[in-house]
XYZ file of C-alpha atoms in Angstrom:
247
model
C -144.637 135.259 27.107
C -146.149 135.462 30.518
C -145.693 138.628 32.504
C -144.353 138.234 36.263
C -144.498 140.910 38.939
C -141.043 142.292 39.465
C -138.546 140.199 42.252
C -139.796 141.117 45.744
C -142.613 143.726 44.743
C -145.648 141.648 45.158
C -147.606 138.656 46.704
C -149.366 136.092 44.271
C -150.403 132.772 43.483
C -148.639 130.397 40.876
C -150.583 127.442 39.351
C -148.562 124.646 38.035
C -150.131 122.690 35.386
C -150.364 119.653 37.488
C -153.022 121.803 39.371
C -150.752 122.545 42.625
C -150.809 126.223 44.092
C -148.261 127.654 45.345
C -148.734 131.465 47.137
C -145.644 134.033 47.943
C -143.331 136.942 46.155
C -140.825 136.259 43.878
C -136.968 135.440 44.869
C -135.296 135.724 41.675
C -136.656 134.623 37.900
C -134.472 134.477 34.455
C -136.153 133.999 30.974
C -136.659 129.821 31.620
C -137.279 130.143 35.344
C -138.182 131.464 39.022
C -138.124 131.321 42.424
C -140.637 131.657 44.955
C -140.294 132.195 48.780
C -143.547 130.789 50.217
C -145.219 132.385 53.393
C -143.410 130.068 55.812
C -140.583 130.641 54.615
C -140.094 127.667 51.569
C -138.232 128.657 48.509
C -139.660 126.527 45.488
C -138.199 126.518 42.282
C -140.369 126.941 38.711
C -139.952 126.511 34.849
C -141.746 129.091 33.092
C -143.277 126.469 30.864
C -144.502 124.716 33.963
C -146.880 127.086 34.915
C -150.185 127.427 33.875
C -151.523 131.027 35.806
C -150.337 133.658 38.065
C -152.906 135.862 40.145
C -151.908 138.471 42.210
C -153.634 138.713 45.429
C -154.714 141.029 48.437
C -153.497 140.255 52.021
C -155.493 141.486 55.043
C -153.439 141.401 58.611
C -155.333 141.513 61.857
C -152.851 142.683 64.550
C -153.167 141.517 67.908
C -152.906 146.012 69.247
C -156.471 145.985 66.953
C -154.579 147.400 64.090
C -155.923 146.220 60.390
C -154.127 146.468 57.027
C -154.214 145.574 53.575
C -152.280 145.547 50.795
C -149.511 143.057 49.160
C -146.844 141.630 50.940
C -143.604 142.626 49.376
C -140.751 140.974 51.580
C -140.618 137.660 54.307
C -138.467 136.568 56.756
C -138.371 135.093 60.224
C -139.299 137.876 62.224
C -141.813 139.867 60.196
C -143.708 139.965 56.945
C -142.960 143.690 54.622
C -146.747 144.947 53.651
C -147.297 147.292 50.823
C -150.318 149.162 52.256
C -153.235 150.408 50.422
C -153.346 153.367 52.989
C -150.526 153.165 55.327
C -147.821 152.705 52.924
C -144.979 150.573 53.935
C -145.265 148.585 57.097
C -143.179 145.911 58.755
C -145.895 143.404 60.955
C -144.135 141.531 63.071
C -145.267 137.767 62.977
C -145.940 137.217 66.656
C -148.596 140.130 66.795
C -150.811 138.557 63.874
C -153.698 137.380 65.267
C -155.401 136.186 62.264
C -153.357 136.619 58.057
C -155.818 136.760 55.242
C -155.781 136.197 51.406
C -157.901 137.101 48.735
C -158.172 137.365 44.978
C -161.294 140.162 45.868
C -160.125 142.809 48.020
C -164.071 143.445 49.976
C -164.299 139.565 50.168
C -161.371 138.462 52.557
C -164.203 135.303 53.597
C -163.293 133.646 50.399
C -160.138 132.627 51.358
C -158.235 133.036 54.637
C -154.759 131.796 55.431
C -153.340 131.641 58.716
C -149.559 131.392 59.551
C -150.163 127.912 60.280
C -146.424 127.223 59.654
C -145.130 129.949 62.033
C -147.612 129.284 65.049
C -146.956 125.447 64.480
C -143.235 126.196 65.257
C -144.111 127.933 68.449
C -145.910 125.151 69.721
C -142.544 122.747 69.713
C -141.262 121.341 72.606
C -138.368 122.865 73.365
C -135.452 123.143 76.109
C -133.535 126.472 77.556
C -130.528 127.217 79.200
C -129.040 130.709 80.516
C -127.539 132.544 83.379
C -128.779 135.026 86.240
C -128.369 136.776 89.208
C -130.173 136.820 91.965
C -132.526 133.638 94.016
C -131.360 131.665 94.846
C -127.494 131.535 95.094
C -126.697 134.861 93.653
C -124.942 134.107 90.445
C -127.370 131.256 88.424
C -126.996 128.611 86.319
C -130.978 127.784 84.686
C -132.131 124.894 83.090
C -135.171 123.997 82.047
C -137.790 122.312 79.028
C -141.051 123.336 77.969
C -143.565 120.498 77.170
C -146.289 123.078 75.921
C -148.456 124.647 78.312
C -146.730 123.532 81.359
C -142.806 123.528 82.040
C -140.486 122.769 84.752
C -137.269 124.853 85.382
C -134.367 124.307 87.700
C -131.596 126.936 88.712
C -128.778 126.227 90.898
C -126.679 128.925 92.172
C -123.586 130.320 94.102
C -122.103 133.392 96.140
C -119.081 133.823 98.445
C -121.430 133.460 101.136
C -123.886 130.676 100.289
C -125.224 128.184 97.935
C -128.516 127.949 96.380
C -130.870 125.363 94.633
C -134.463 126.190 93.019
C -137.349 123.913 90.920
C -140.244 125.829 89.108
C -143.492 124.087 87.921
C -144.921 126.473 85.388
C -147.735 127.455 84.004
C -147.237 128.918 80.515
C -149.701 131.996 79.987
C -148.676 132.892 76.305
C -146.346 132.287 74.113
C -144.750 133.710 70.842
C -141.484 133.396 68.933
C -139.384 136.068 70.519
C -141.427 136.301 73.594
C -143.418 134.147 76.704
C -144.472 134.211 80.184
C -145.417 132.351 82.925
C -146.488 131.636 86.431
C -145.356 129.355 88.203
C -145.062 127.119 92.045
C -141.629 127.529 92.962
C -139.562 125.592 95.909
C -136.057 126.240 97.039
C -133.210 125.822 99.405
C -130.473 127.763 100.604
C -127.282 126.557 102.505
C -125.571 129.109 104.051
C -121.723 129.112 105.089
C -122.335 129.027 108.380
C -124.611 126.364 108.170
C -127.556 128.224 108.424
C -130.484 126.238 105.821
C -133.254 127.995 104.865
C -136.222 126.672 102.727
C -138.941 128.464 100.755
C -142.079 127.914 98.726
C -143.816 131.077 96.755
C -145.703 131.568 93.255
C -143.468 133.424 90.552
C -144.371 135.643 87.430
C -141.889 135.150 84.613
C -141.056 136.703 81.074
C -138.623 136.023 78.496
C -138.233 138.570 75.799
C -135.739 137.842 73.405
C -133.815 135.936 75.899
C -134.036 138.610 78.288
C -135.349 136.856 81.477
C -136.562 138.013 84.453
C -138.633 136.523 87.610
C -140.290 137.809 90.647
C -142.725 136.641 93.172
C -143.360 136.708 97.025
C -142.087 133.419 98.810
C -142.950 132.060 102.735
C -139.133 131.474 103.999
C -138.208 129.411 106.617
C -135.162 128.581 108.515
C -135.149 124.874 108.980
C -134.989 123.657 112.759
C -135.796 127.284 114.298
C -139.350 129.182 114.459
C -138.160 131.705 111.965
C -140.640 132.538 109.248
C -141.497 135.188 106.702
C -142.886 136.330 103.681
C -140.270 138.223 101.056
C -139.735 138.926 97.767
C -137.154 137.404 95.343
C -136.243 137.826 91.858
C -133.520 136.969 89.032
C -132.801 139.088 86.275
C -130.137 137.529 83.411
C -130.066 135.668 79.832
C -131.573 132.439 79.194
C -131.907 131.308 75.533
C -134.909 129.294 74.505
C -133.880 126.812 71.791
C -136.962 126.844 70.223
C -135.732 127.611 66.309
């Protein structure tokens, strides 16, 4: 009878007999069979009498503060990975402040076999669109739209008030980005149309950050009022919820 590590207490590596390895914690097991969930996030399905060895294994997590553990990972999801520490005891590392996730079966010889959350960092690298609200430039209350091709995204906002109407484009710049979290700069060009027909135009450079869907943008633009000699440098900034569909 081969001996498992309990459901959810411990990281390790199953070898099928057809030679395929497989590395995670248990889901669940029974007397004929188990389940594993795999670091991104898989859950594979084993007969006992398919497997030919189980090792359990060391983990080493680089953090991108400086911080460095090891230990055994005990629990997965989405957001984080649960780490039994050797000398820390039990820590929650969130996934988007790994730098580097390492595997070994020698704990002093982490060179011998390194993993990176390829998965996870693959899946921040997706193209993906957004969509959210906010107040401020450029017509008060905001309606923003927008896609991100990688590195570089554009982002349009059109906007409204009792008093006048608004329409911006941003060309960004994407500095870093993580699951739950990016920023950017970004050239930025608008237009307002006031009620009294007053039109005013602007170009500036913006810093932006989305945390959890938590937006915000700032920057310094030149304004100008079109057909008059009124210019001028001033600040602007939005503040609202925009939700990055990048699951």
């Amino acid at each position: 009878v081969m001996l498992l590590p309990a459901v959810g207490q411990a990281q390790f590596m199953i070898t099928t007999r057809n030679d395929v390895e497989y590395i995670g914690i248990i889901s669940s097991q029974d007397k004929d069979s188990l389940k594993l969930k795999t670091l991104n996030d898989k859950l594979v399905s084993f007969s006992r009498e398919n497997i030919q060895s189980v090792d359990t294994l060391k983990t080493r997590v680089e953090l991108r503060d400086g911080e460095v553990y090891i230990g055994t990972i005990k629990g997965i999801n989405e957001k984080e990975y649960v780490l039994i520490s050797d000398n820390a005891g039990e820590r929650k590392i969130q996934r988007d402040m790994l730098i580097n996730l390492q595997i070994s079966y020698i704990e002093d010889d982490f060179s011998n076999w390194a993993v990176v959350d390829k998965d996870y960092q693959l899946k921040l690298e997706n193209k993906y669109s957004m969509f959210g609200t906010t107040l401020g430039a450029p017509g008060v209350f905001n309606f923003v739209f927008g896609y991100q091709f990688g590195k570089v995204a554009v982002r349009g906002s059109l906007g409204f008030s009792w008093f006048w109407t608004g329409a911006q484009a941003n060309l960004m710049y994407n500095i870093s980005k993580y699951k739950h979290f990016e920023h950017n700069l970004s050239i930025v060009s608008g237009i307002i149309n006031r009620l009294d027909d007053e039109e005013l135009g602007y170009i500036g450079l913006y810093y932006d950050l989305n945390y959890n869907n938590f937006f915000l943008e700032f920057g310094p633009v030149f304004l100008t009022q079109f057909g008059h000699p009124y210019q001028q440098i001033v600040p602007m900034a939005s503040v609202g919820y925009v939700h990055r569909f990048n699951d």
